[in-house]
GROMACS .gro file of C-alpha atoms in nm:
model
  308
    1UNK     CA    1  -6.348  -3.260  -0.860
    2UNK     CA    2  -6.460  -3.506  -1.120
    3UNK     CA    3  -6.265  -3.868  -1.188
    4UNK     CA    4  -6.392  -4.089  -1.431
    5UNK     CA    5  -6.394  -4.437  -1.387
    6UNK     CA    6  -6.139  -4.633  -1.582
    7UNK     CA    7  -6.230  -4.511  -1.938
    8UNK     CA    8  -6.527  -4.385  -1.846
    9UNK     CA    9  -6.624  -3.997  -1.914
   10UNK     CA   10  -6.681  -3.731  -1.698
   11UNK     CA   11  -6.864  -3.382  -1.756
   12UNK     CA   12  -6.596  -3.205  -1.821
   13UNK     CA   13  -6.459  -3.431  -2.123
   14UNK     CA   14  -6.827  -3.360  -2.312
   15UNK     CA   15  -6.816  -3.002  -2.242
   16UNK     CA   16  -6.487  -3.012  -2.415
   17UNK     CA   17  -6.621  -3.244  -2.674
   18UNK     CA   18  -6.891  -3.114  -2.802
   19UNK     CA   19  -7.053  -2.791  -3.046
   20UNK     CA   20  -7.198  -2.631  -2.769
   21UNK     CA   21  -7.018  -2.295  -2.682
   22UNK     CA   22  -7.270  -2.267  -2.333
   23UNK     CA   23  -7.124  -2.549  -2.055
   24UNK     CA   24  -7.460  -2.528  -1.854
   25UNK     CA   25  -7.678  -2.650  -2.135
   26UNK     CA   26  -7.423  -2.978  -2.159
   27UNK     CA   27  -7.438  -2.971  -1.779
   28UNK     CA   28  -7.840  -2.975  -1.725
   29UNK     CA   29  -7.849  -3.246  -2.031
   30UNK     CA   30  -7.597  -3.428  -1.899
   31UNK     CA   31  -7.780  -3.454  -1.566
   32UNK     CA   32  -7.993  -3.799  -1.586
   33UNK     CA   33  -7.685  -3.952  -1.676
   34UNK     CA   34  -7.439  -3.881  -1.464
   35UNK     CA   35  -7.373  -3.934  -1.131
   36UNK     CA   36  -7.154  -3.669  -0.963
   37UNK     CA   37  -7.044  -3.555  -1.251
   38UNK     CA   38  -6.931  -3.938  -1.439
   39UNK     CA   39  -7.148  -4.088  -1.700
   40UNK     CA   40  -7.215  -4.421  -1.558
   41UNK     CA   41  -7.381  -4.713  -1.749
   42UNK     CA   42  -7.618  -4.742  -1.465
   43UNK     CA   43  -7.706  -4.362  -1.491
   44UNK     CA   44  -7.770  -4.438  -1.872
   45UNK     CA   45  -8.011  -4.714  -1.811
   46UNK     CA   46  -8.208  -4.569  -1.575
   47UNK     CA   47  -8.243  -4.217  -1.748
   48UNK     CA   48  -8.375  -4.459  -2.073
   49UNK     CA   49  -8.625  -4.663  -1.822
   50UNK     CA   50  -8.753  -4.347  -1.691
   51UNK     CA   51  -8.845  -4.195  -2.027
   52UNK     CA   52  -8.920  -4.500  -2.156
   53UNK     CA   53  -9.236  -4.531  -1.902
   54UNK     CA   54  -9.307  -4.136  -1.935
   55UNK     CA   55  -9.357  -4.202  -2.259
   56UNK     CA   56  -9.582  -4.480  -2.194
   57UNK     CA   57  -9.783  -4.296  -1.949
   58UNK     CA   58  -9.844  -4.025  -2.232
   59UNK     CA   59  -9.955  -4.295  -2.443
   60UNK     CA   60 -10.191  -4.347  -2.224
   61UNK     CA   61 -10.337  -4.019  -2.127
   62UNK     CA   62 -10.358  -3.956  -2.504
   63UNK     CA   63 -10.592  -4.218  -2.573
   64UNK     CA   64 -10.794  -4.123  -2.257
   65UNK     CA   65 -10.865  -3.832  -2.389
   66UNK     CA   66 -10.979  -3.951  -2.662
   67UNK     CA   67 -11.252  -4.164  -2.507
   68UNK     CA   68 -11.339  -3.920  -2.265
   69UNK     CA   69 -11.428  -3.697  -2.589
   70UNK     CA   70 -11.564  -4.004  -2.731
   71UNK     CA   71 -11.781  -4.017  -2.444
   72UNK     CA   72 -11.912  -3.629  -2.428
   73UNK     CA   73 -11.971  -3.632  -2.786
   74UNK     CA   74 -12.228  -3.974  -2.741
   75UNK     CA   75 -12.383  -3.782  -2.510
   76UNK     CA   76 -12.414  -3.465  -2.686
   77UNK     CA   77 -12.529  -3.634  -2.985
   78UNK     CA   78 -12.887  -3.552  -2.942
   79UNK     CA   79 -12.845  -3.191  -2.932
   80UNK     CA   80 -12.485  -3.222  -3.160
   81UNK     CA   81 -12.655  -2.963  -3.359
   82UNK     CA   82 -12.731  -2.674  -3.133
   83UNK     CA   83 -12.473  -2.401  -3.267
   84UNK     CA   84 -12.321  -2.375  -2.922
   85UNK     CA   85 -12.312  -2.732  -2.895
   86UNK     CA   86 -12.187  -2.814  -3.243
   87UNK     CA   87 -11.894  -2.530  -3.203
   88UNK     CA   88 -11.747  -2.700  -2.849
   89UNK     CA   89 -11.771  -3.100  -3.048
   90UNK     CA   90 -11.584  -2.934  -3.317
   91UNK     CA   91 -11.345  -2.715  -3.133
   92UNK     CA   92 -11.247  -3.044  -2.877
   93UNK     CA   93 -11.197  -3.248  -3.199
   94UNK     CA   94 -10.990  -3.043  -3.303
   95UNK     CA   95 -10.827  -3.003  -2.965
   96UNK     CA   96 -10.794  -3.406  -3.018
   97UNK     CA   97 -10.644  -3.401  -3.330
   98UNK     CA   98 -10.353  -3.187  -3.191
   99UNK     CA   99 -10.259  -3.388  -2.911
  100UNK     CA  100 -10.314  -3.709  -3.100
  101UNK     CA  101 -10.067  -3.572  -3.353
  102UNK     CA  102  -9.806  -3.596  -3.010
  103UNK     CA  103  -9.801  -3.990  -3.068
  104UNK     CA  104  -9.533  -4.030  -3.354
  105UNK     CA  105  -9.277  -3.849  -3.151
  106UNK     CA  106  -9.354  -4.030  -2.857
  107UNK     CA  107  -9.209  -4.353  -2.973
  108UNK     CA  108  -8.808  -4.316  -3.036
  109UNK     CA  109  -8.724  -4.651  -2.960
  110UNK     CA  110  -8.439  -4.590  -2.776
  111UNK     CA  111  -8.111  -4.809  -2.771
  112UNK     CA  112  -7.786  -4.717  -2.585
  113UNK     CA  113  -7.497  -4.710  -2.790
  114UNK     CA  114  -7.268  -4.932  -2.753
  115UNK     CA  115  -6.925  -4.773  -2.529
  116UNK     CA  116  -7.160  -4.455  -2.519
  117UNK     CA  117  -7.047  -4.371  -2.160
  118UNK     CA  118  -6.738  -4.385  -2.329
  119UNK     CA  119  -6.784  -4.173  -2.611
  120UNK     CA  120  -6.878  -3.795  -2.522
  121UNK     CA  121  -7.037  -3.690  -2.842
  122UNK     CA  122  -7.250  -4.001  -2.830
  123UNK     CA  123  -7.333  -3.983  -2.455
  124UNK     CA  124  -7.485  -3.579  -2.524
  125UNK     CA  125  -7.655  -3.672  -2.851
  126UNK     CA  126  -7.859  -3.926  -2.602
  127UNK     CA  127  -7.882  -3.683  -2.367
  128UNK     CA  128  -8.010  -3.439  -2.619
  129UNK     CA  129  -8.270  -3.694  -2.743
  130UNK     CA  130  -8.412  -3.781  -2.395
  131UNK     CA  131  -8.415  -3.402  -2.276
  132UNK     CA  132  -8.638  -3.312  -2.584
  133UNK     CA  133  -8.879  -3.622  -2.580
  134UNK     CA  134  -8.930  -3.572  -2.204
  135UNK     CA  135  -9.105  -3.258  -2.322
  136UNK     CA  136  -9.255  -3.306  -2.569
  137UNK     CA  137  -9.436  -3.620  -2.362
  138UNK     CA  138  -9.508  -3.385  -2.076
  139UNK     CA  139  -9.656  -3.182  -2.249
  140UNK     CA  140  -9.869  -3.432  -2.428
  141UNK     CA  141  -9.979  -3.536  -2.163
  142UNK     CA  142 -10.050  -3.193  -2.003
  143UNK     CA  143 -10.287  -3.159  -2.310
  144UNK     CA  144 -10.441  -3.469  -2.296
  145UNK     CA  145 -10.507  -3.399  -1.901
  146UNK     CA  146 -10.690  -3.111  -1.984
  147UNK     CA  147 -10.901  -3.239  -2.280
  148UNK     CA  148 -10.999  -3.518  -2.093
  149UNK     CA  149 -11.095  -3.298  -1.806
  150UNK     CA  150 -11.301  -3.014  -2.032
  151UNK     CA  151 -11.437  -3.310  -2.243
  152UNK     CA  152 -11.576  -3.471  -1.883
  153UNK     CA  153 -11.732  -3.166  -1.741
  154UNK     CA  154 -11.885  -3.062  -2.120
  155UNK     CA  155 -12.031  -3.458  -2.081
  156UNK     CA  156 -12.208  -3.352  -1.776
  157UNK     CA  157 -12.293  -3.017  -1.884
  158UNK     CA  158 -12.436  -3.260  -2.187
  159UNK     CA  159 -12.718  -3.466  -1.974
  160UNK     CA  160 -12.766  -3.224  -1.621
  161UNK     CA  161 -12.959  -2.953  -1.697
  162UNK     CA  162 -12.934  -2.781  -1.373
  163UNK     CA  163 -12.565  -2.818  -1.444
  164UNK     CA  164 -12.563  -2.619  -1.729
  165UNK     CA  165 -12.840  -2.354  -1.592
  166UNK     CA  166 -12.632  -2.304  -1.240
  167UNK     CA  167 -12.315  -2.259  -1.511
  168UNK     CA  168 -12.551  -2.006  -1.722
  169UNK     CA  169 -12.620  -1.820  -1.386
  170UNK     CA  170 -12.265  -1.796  -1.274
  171UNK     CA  171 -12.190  -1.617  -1.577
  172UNK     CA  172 -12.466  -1.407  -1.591
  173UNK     CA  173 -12.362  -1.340  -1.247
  174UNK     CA  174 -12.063  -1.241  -1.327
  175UNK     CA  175 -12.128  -0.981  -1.617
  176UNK     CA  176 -12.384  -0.828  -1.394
  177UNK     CA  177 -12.122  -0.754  -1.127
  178UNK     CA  178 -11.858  -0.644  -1.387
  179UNK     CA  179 -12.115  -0.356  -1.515
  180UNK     CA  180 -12.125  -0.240  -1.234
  181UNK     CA  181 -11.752  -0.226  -1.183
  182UNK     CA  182 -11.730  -0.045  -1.486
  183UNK     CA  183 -12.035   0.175  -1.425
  184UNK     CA  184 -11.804   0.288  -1.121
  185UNK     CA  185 -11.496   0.329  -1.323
  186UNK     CA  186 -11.676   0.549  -1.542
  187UNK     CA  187 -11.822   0.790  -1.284
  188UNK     CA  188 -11.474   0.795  -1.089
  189UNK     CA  189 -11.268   0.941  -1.447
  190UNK     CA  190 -11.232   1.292  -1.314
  191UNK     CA  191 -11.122   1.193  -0.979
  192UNK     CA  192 -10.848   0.903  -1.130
  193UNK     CA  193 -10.471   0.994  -1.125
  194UNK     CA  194 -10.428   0.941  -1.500
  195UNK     CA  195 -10.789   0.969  -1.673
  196UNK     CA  196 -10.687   0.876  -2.030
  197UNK     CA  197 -10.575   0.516  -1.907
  198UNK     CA  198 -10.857   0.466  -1.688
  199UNK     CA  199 -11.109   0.575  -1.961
  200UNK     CA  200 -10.891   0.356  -2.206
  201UNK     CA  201 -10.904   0.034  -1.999
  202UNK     CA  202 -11.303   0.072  -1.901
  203UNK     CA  203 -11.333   0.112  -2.249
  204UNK     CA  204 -11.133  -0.201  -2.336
  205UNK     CA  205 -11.321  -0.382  -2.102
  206UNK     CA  206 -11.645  -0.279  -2.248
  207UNK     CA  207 -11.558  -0.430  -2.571
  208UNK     CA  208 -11.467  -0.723  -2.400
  209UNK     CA  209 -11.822  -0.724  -2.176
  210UNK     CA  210 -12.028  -0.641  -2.463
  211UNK     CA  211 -11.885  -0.987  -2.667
  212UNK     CA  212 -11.921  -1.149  -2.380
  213UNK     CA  213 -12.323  -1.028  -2.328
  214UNK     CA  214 -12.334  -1.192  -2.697
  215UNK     CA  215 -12.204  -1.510  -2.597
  216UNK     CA  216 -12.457  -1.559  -2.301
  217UNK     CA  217 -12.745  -1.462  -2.537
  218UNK     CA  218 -12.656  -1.697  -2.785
  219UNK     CA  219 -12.611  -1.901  -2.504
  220UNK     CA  220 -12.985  -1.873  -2.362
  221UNK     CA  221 -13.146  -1.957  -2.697
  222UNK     CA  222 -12.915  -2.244  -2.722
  223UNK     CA  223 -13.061  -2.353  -2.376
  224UNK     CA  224 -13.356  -2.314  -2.485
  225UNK     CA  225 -13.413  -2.482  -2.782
  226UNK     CA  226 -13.155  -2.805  -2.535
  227UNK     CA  227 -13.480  -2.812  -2.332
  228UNK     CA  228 -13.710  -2.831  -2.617
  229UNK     CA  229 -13.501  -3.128  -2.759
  230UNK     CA  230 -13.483  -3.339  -2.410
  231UNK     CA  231 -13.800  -3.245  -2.286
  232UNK     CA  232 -13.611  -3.091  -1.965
  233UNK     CA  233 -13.809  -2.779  -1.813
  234UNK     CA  234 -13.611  -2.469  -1.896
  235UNK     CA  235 -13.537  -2.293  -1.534
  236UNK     CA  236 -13.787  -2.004  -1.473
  237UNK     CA  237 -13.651  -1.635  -1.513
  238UNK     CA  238 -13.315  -1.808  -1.656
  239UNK     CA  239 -13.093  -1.548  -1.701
  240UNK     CA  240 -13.319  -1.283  -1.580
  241UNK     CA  241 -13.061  -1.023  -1.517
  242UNK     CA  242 -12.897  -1.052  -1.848
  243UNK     CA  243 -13.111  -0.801  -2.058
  244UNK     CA  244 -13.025  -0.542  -1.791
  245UNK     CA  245 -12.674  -0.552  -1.736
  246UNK     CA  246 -12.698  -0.521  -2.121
  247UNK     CA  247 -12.874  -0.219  -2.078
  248UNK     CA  248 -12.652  -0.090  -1.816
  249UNK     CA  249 -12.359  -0.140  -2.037
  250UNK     CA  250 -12.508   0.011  -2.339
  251UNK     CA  251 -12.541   0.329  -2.089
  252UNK     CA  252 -12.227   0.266  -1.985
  253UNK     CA  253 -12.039   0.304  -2.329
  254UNK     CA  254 -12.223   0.594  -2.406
  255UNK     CA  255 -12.086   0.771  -2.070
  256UNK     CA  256 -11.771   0.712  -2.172
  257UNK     CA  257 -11.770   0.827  -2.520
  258UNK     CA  258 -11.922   1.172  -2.412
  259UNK     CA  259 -11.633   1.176  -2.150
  260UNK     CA  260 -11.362   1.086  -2.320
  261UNK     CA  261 -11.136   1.381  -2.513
  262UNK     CA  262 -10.949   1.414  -2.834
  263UNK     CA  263 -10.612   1.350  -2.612
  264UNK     CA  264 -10.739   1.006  -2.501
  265UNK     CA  265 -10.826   0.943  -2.831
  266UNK     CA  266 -10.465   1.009  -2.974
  267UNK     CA  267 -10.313   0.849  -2.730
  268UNK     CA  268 -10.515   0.510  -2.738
  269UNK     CA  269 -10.713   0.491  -2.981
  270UNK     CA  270 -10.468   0.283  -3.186
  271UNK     CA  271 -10.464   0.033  -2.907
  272UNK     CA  272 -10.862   0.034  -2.863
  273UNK     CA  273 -10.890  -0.037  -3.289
  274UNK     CA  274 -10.646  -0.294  -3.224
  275UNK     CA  275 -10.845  -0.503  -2.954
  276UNK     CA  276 -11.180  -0.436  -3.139
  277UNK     CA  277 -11.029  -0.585  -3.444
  278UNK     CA  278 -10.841  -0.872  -3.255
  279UNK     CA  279 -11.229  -0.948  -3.112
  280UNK     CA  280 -11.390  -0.935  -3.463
  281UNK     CA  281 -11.342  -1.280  -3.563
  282UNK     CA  282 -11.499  -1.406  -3.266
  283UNK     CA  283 -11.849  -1.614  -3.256
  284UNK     CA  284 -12.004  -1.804  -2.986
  285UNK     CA  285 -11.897  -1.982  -2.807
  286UNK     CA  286 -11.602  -1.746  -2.759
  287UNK     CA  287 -11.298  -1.930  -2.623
  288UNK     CA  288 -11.248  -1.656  -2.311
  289UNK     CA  289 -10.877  -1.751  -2.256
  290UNK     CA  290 -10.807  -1.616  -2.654
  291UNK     CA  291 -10.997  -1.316  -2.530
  292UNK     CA  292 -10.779  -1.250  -2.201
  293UNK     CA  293 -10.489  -1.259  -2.417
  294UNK     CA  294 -10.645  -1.026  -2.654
  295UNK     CA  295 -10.727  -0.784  -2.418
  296UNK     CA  296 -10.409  -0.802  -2.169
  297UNK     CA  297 -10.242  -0.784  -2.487
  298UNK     CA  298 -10.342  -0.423  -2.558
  299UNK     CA  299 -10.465  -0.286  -2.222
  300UNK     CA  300 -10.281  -0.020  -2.061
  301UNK     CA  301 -10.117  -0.074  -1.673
  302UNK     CA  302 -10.399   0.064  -1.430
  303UNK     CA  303 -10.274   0.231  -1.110
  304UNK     CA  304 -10.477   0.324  -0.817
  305UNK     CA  305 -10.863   0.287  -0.754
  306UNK     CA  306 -10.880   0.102  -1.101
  307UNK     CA  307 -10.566  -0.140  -1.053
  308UNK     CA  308 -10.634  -0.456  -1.243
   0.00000   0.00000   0.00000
């Protein structure tokens, strides 16, 4: 049971204190503090120190970000105006501008209140405030993390060219096998449990494939005219299976438009239009985590030989 030090405040007396009609959300704000359940001064303090320096540390990973960009976009600056180039400096200064626009809600400037562990509507005000700025600086610094990381690895992708073939190859490597995942798909429709959703989803996921065979083309030229700039050999047969697995998807599509019936069509072909115009907008470099939203967005649940 809760006893509060000699005029001091316990859980309880905010709960009943304050304009929040749920006790748990004054409970879990309450919680840096209090100790068992009694808003100490100590508590206070500490909870202030600790946001205090978690604000400092996303102070810090901010503007490390920032040079890390700085740095990938010195060393892209040769070849800043290769499309594919050009569209990543943009799209991580942009990425910059967003978590630099964390920094004027990072600084509070915190003061206890004088008496506040004696005064419940000041004590969850404070509360309040230090719940909601410890977010918002974790996840600053989540996205400064992960700038600085992507703006590091596009650096080296930047001045390694067998860094950015071996990436080229994984890629190409990876449509190549999904073509023939599909190719599979297609020639298993009549045996599937429900046709219609398997034919819906390998169609879906040509769509996605086919955008995807654009990117890596626009890709290869941008490669090549990168070697052409630095004077770095361009890998022989780069990309070799590309045209292929292009081909192979083309044939692919086709299959599956001869197979598919006007039922399918009813049923899904709202859902298909929707993805296809969803992918529209996109240009290369295609940001692939906007298209696996896209496409789990409308894709129907697979079952079966084709679970996804």
């Amino acid at each position: 049971m809760e006893t509060a030090e000699p005029n001091g405040i316990t859980t309880t007396d905010v709960i009943d204190a304050v304009d929040e009609p749920d006790p748990d959300v004054v409970r879990d704000a309450l919680e840096p503090v209090t100790e068992g359940g009694i808003v100490t001064r100590e508590a206070v303090e500490a909870a202030v120190s600790d946001t205090s320096k978690l604000l400092a540390t996303a102070e810090t990973r901010i503007e490390l970000a920032g040079d890390a960009r700085a740095d990938a976009a010195e060393a892209a600056a040769p070849i800043a105006d290769v499309p594919s180039v050009r569209r990543r400096l943009d799209a991580s200064g942009e990425r910059l501008s967003a978590v630099e626009s964390f920094v004027p809600e990072l600084r509070p400037g915190f003061v206890i209140p004088d008496g506040v562990r004696h005064r419940p509507g000041v004590v969850y005000d404070l509360a309040v405030e230090i719940r909601d700025v410890v977010a918002t600086a974790q996840e600053a610094i989540e996205a400064a993390d992960d700038l600085s990381f992507d703006a590091e690895q596009f650096e080296l992708w930047a001045t390694d060219p067998r860094r950015r073939y071996d990436a080229f190859e994984q890629d190409v490597e990876l449509v190549r096998e999904s073509v023939t995942d599909l190719d599979t798909a297609a020639d298993a429709l009549a045996d599937a449990d429900d046709p219609a959703v398997q034919w819906a989803d390998a169609t879906m996921r040509v769509e996605v494939l086919s955008l995807l065979v654009a990117d890596l083309q626009a890709e290869r030229r941008d490669l090549r005219a990168v070697a052409e700039r630095t004077g770095d050999p361009i890998r022989d047969g780069l990309g070799a299976a590309l045209d292929p697995a292009a081909d192979r998807l083309e044939a692919v599509e086709s299959v599956l438009a001869a197979r598919a019936v006007p039922t399918w069509r009813d049923r899904f072909g709202p859902d298909i239009g929707a993805l296809e115009r969803g992918l529209a907008p996109l240009d290369p470099p295609v940001e692939w985590e906007t298209v696996d939203r896209i496409l789990e967005d409308h894709r129907p649940a697979v079952t079966g030989d084709g679970a996804r």
